[in-house]
PDB file of C-alpha atoms in Angstrom:
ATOM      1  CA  UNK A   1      18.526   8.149  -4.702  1.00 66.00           C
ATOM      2  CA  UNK A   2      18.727   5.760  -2.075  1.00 82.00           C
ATOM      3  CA  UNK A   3      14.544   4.663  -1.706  1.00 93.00           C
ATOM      4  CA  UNK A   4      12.733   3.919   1.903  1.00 96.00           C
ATOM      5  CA  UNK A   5      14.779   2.100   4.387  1.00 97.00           C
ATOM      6  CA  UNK A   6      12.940  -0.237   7.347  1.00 97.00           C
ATOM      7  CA  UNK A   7      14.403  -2.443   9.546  1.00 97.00           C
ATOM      8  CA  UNK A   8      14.664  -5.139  10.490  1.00 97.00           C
ATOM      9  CA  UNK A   9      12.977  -7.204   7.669  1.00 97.00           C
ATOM     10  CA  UNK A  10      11.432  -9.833   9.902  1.00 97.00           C
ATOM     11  CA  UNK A  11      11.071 -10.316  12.943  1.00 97.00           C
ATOM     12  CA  UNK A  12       9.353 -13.338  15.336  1.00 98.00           C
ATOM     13  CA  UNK A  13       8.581 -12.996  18.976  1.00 97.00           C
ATOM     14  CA  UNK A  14       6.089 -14.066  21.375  1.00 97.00           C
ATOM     15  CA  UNK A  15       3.144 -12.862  22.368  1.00 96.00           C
ATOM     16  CA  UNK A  16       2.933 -10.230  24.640  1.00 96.00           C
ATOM     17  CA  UNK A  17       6.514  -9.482  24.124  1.00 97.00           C
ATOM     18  CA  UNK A  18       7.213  -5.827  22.605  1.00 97.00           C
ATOM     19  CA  UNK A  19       8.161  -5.161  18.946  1.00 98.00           C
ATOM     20  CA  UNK A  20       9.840  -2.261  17.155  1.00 98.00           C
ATOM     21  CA  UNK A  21      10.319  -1.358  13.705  1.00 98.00           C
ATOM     22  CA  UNK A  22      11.847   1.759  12.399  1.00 97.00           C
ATOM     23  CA  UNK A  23      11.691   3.602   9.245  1.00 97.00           C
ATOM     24  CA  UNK A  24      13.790   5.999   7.634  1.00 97.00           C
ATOM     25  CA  UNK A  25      12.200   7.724   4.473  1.00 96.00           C
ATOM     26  CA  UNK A  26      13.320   9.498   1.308  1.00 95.00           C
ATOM     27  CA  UNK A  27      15.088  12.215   2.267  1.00 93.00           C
ATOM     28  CA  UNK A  28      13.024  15.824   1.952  1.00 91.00           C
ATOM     29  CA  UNK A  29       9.751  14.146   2.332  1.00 93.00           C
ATOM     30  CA  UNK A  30       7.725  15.819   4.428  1.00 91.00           C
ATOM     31  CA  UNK A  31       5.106  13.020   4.615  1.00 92.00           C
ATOM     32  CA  UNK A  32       5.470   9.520   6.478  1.00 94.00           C
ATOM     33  CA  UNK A  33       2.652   6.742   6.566  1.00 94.00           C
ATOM     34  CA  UNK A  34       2.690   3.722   8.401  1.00 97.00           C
ATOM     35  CA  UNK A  35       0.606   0.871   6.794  1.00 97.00           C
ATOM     36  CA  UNK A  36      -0.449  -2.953   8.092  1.00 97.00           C
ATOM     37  CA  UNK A  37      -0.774  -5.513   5.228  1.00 97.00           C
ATOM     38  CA  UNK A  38      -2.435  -8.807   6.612  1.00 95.00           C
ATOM     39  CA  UNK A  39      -2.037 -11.671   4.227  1.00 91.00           C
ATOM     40  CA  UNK A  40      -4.217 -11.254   1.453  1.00 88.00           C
ATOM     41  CA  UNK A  41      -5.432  -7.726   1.654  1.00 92.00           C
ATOM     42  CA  UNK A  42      -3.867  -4.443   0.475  1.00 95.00           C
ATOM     43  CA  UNK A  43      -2.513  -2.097   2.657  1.00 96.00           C
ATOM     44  CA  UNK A  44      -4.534  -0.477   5.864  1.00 95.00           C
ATOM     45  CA  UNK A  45      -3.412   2.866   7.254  1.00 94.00           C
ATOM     46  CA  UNK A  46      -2.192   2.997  10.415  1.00 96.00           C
ATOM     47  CA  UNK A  47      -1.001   6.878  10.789  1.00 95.00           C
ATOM     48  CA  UNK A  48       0.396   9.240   9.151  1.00 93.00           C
ATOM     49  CA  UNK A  49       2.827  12.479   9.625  1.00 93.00           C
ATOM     50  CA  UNK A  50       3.469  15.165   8.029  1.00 90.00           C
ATOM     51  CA  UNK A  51       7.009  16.518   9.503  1.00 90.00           C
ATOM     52  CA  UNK A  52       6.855  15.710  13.260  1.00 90.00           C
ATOM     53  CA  UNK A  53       2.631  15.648  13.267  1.00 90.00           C
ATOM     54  CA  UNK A  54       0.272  12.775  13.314  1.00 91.00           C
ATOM     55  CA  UNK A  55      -2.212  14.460  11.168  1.00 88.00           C
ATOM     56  CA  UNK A  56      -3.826  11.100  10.955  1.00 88.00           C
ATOM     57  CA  UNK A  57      -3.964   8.338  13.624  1.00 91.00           C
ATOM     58  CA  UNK A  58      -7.340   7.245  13.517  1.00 88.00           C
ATOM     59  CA  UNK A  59      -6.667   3.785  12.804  1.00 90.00           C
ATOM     60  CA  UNK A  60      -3.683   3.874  15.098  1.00 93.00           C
ATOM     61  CA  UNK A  61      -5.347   0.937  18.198  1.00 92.00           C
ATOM     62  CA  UNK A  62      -3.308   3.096  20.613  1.00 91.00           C
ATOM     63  CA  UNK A  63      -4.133   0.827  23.776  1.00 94.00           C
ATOM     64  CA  UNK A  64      -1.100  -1.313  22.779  1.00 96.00           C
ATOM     65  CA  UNK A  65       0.432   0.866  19.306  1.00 97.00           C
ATOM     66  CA  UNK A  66       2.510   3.859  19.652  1.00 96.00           C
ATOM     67  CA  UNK A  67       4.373   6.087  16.715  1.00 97.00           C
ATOM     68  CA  UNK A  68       7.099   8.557  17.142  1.00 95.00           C
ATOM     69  CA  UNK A  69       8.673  10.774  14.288  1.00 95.00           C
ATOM     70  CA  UNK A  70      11.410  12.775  15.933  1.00 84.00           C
ATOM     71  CA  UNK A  71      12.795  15.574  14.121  1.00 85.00           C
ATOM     72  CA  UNK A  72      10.356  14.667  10.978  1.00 84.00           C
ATOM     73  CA  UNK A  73      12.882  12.790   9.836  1.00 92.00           C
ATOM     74  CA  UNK A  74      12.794   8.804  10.961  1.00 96.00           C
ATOM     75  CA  UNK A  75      10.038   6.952  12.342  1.00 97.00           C
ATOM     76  CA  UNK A  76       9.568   4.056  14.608  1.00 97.00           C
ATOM     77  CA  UNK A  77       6.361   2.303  15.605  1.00 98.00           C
ATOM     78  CA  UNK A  78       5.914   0.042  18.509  1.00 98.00           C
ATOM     79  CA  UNK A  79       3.354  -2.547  19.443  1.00 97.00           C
ATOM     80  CA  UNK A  80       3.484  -3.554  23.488  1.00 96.00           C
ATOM     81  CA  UNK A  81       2.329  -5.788  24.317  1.00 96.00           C
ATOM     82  CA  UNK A  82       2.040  -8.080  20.636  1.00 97.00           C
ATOM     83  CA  UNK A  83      -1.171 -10.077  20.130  1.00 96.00           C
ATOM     84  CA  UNK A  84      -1.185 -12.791  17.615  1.00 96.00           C
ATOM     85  CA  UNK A  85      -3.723 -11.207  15.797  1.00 95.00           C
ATOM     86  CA  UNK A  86      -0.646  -8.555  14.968  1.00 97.00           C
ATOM     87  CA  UNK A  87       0.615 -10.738  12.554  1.00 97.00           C
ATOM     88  CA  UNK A  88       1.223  -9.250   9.633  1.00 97.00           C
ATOM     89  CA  UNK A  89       3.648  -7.258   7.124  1.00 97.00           C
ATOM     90  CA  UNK A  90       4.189  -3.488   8.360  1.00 98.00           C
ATOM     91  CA  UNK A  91       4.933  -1.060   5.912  1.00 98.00           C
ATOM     92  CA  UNK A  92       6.297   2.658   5.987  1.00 97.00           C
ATOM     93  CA  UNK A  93       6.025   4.981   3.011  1.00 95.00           C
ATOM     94  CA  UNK A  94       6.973   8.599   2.263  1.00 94.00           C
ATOM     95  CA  UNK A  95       5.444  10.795  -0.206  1.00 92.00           C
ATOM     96  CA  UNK A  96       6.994  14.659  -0.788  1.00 89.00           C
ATOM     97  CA  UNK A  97       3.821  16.171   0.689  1.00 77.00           C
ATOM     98  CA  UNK A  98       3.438  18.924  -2.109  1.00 59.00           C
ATOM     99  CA  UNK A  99       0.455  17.324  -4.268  1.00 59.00           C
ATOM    100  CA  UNK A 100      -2.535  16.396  -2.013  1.00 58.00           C
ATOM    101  CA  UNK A 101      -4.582  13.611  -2.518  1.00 55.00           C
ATOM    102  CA  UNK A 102      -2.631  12.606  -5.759  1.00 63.00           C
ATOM    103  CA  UNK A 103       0.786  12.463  -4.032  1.00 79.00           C
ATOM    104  CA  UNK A 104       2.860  10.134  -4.464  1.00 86.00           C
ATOM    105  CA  UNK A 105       3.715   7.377  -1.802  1.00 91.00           C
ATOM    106  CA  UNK A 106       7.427   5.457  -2.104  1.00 94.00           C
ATOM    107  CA  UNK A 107       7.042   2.253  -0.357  1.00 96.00           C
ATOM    108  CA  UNK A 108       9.754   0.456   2.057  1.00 97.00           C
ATOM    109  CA  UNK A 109      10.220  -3.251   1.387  1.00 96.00           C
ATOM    110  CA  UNK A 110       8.029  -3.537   5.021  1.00 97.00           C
ATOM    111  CA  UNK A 111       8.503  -5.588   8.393  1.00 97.00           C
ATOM    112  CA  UNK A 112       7.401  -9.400   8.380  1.00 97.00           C
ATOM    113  CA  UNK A 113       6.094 -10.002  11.913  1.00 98.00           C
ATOM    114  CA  UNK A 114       5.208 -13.029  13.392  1.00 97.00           C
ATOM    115  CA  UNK A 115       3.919 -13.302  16.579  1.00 97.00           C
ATOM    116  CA  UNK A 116       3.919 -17.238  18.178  1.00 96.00           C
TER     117      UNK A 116
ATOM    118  CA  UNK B   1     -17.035   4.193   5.078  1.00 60.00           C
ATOM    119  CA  UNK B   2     -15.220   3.923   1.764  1.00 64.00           C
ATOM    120  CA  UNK B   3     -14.447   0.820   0.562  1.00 86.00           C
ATOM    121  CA  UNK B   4     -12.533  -0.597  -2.831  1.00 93.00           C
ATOM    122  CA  UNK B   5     -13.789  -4.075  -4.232  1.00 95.00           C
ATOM    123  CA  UNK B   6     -11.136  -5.355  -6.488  1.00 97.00           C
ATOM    124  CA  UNK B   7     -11.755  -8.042  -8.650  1.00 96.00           C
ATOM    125  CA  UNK B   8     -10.952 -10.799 -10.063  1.00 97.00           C
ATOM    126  CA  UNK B   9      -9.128 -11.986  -6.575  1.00 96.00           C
ATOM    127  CA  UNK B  10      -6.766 -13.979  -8.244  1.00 97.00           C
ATOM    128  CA  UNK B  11      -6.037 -14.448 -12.433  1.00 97.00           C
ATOM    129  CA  UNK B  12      -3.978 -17.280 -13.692  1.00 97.00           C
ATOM    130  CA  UNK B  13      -3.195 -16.550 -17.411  1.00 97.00           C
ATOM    131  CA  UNK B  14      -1.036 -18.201 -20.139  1.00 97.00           C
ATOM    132  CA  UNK B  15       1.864 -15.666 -21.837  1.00 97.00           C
ATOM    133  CA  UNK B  16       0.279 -13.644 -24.860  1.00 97.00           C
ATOM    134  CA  UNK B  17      -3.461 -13.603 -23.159  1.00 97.00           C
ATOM    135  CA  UNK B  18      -4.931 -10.134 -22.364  1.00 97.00           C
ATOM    136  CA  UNK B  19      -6.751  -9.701 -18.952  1.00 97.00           C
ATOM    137  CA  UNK B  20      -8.487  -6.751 -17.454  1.00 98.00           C
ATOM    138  CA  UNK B  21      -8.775  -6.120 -13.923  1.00 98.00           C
ATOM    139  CA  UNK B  22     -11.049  -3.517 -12.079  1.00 97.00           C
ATOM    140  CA  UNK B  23     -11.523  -1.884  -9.061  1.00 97.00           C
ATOM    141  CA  UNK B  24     -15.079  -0.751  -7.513  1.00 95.00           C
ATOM    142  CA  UNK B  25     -16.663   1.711  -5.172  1.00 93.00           C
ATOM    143  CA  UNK B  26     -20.030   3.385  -3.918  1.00 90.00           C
ATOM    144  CA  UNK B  27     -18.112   6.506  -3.368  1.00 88.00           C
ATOM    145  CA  UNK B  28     -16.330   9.192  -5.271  1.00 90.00           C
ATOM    146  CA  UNK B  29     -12.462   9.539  -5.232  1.00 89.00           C
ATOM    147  CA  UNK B  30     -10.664  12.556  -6.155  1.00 88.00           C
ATOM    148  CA  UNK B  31      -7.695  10.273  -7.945  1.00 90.00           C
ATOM    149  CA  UNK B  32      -7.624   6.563  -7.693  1.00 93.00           C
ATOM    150  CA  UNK B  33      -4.240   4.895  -7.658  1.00 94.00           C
ATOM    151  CA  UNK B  34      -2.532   1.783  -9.295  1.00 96.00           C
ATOM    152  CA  UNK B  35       0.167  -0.259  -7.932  1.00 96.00           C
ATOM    153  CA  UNK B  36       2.205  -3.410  -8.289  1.00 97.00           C
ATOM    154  CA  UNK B  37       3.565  -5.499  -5.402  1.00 96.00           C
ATOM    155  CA  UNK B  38       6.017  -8.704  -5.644  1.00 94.00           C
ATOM    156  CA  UNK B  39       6.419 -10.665  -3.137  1.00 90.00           C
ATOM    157  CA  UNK B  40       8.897  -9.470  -0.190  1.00 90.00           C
ATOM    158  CA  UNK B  41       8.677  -5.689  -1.252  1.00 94.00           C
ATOM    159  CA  UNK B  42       6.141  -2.958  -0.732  1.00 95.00           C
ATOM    160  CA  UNK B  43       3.994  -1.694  -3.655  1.00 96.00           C
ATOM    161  CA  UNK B  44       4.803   0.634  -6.399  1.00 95.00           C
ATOM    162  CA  UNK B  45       2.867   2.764  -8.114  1.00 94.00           C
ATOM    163  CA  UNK B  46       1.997   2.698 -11.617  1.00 96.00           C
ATOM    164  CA  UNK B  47      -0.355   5.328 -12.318  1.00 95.00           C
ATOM    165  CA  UNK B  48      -2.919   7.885 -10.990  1.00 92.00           C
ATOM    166  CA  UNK B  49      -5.753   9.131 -12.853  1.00 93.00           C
ATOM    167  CA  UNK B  50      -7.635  11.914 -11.755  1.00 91.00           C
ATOM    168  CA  UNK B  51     -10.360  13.109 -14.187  1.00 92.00           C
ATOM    169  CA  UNK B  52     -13.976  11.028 -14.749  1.00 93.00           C
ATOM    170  CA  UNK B  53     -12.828   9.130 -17.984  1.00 94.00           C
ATOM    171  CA  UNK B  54      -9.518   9.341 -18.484  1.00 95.00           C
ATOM    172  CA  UNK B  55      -7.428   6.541 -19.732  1.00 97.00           C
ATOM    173  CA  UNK B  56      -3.623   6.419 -19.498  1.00 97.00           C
ATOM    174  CA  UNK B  57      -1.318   4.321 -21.205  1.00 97.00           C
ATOM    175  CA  UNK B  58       1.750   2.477 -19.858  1.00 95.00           C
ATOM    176  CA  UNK B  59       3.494   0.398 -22.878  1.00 95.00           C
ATOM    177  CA  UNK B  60       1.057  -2.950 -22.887  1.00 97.00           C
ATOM    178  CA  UNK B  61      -1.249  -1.459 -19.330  1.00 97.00           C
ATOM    179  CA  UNK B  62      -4.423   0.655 -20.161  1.00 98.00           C
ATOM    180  CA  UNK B  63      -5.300   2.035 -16.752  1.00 97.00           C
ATOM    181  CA  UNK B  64      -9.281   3.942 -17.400  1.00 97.00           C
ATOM    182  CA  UNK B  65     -11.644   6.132 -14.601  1.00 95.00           C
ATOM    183  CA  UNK B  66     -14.773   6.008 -14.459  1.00 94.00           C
ATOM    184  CA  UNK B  67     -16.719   8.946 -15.623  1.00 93.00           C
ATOM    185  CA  UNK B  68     -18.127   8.670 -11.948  1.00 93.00           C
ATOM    186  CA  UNK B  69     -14.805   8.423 -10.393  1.00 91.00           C
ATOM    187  CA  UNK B  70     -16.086   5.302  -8.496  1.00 92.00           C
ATOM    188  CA  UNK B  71     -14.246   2.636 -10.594  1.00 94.00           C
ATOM    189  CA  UNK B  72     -11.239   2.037 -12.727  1.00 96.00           C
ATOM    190  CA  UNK B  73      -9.870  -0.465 -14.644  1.00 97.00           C
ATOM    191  CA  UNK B  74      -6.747  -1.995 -15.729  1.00 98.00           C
ATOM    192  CA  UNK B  75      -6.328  -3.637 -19.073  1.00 98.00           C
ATOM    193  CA  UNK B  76      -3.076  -5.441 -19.922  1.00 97.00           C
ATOM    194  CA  UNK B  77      -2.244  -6.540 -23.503  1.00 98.00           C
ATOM    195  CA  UNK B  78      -0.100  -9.633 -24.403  1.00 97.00           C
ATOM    196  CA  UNK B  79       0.835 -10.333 -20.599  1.00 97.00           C
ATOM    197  CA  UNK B  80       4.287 -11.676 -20.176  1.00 97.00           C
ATOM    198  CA  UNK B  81       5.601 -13.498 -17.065  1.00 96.00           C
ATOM    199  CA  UNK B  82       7.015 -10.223 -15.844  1.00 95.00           C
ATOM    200  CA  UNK B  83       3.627  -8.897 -15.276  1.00 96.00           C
ATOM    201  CA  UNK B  84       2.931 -11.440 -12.726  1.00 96.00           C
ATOM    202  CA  UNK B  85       2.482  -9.540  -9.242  1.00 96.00           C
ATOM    203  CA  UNK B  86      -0.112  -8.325  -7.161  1.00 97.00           C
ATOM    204  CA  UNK B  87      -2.023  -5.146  -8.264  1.00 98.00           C
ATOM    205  CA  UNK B  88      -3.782  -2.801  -5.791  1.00 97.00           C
ATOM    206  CA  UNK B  89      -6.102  -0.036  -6.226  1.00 96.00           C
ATOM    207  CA  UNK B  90      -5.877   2.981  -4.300  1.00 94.00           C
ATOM    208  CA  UNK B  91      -8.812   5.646  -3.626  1.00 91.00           C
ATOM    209  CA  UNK B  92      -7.718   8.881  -2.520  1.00 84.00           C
ATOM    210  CA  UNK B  93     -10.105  10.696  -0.803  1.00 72.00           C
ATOM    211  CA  UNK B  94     -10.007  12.316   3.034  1.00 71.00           C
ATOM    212  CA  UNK B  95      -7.156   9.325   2.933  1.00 78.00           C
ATOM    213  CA  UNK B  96      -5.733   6.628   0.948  1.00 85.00           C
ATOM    214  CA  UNK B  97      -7.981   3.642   0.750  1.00 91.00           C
ATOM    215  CA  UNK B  98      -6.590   0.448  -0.965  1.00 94.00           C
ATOM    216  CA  UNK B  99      -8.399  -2.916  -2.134  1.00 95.00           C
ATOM    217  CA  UNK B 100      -7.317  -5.964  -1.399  1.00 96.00           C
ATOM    218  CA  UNK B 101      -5.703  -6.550  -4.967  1.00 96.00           C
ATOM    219  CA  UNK B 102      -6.047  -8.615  -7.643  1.00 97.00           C
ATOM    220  CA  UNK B 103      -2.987 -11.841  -7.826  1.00 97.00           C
ATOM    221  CA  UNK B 104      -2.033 -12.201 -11.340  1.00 97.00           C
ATOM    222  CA  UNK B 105      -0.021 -15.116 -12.489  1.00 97.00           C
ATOM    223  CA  UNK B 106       1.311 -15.025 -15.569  1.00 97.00           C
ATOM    224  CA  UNK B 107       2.664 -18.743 -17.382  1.00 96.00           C
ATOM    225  CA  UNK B 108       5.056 -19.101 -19.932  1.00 95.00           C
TER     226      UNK B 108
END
């Protein structure tokens, strides 16, 4: 079973340039979560779906981040304009949705991003 | 807000040592999370416990929750180079809340 797919793997631009990054998850599950890792720290929420919904965007700093899930299938998230403070490794992860709070998440391999 | 305290922040060990690694909180999780992350992939998860006290077992990792379900702890026996990685604790609550995980080296 093939596991979460993102793309691309890295990526450098400059600041205040736009960014994308796409992820496409294990296939049937229902939930998607995007995640920001800064260098050192675990893994900080940025939203999460369940099918085509943002149940969770909270953490989402939607002056400059956006999140589509079309068909609650793949996801992309976008960052326009890129700050260098954005810096960091992006990660997507899909869980089947059925357990709750004690479901579990598959993680994708995640985005470098470096913004100059 | 809830927040996970990991600690040690980083653990250098020699092959054959044991170690023990926990993870801290003021507040109450319904299930708290383990997982292991090498460098250039996203994490993995190891275990979730889910009652106050309960201890699982995976081959030479003892993974325990605090009666409280505010901490846990993760005990590995013998550690081989292998182990080496960094392990995060997850809190699930309203949402998942990680730590910022403890780097274990492990030296042949």
């Amino acid at each position: 079973e093939a596991g979460v797919v993102q793309s691309p793997r890295y990526k450098i631009i400059e600041k205040k340039q736009p960014v994308a990054f796409w992820c496409n998850p294990i296939s049937g599950h229902n939930t998607l979560y995007w995640y920001r890792q800064n260098l050192g720290q675990g893994p900080e929420l940025l939203i999460r779906y369940e099918n085509e919904e943002a149940v969770d965007d909270s953490q989402l700093p939607k002056d400059r981040f956006s999140a589509e899930r079309l068909k609650g299938v793949d996801s992309t998230l976008k960052i326009q304009p890129a700050e260098l403070g954005d810096s960091a490794v992006y990660l997507c992860a899909s869980s089947p949705g059925t357990s709750g709070a004690t479901d579990t998440q598959y993680f994708g391999p995640g985005t470098r991003l470096t913004v100059l | 807000t809830q927040l996970l305290e990991q600690s040690p922040q980083f653990l250098s060990i020699q092959e054959g040592e044991n170690l023990t690694v926990y993870c801290n909180s003021s507040s109450v999780f319904s299930s708290l999370q383990w997982y292991r992350q090498e460098p250039g992939e996203g994490p993995v998860l190891l275990v979730t416990v889910v009652t106050g006290g309960e201890v699982k077992k995976l081959k030479r990792l003892t993974f325990q929750f605090g009666d409280a379900r505010k901490d846990s702890s993760l005990h590995i026996t013998a550690a081989q180079p292998g182990d080496t990685g960094l392990y995060l604790c997850a809190g699930a609550g309203f949402k998942t809340i990680f730590g910022a995980g403890t780097r274990l080296f492990v030296k042949a």
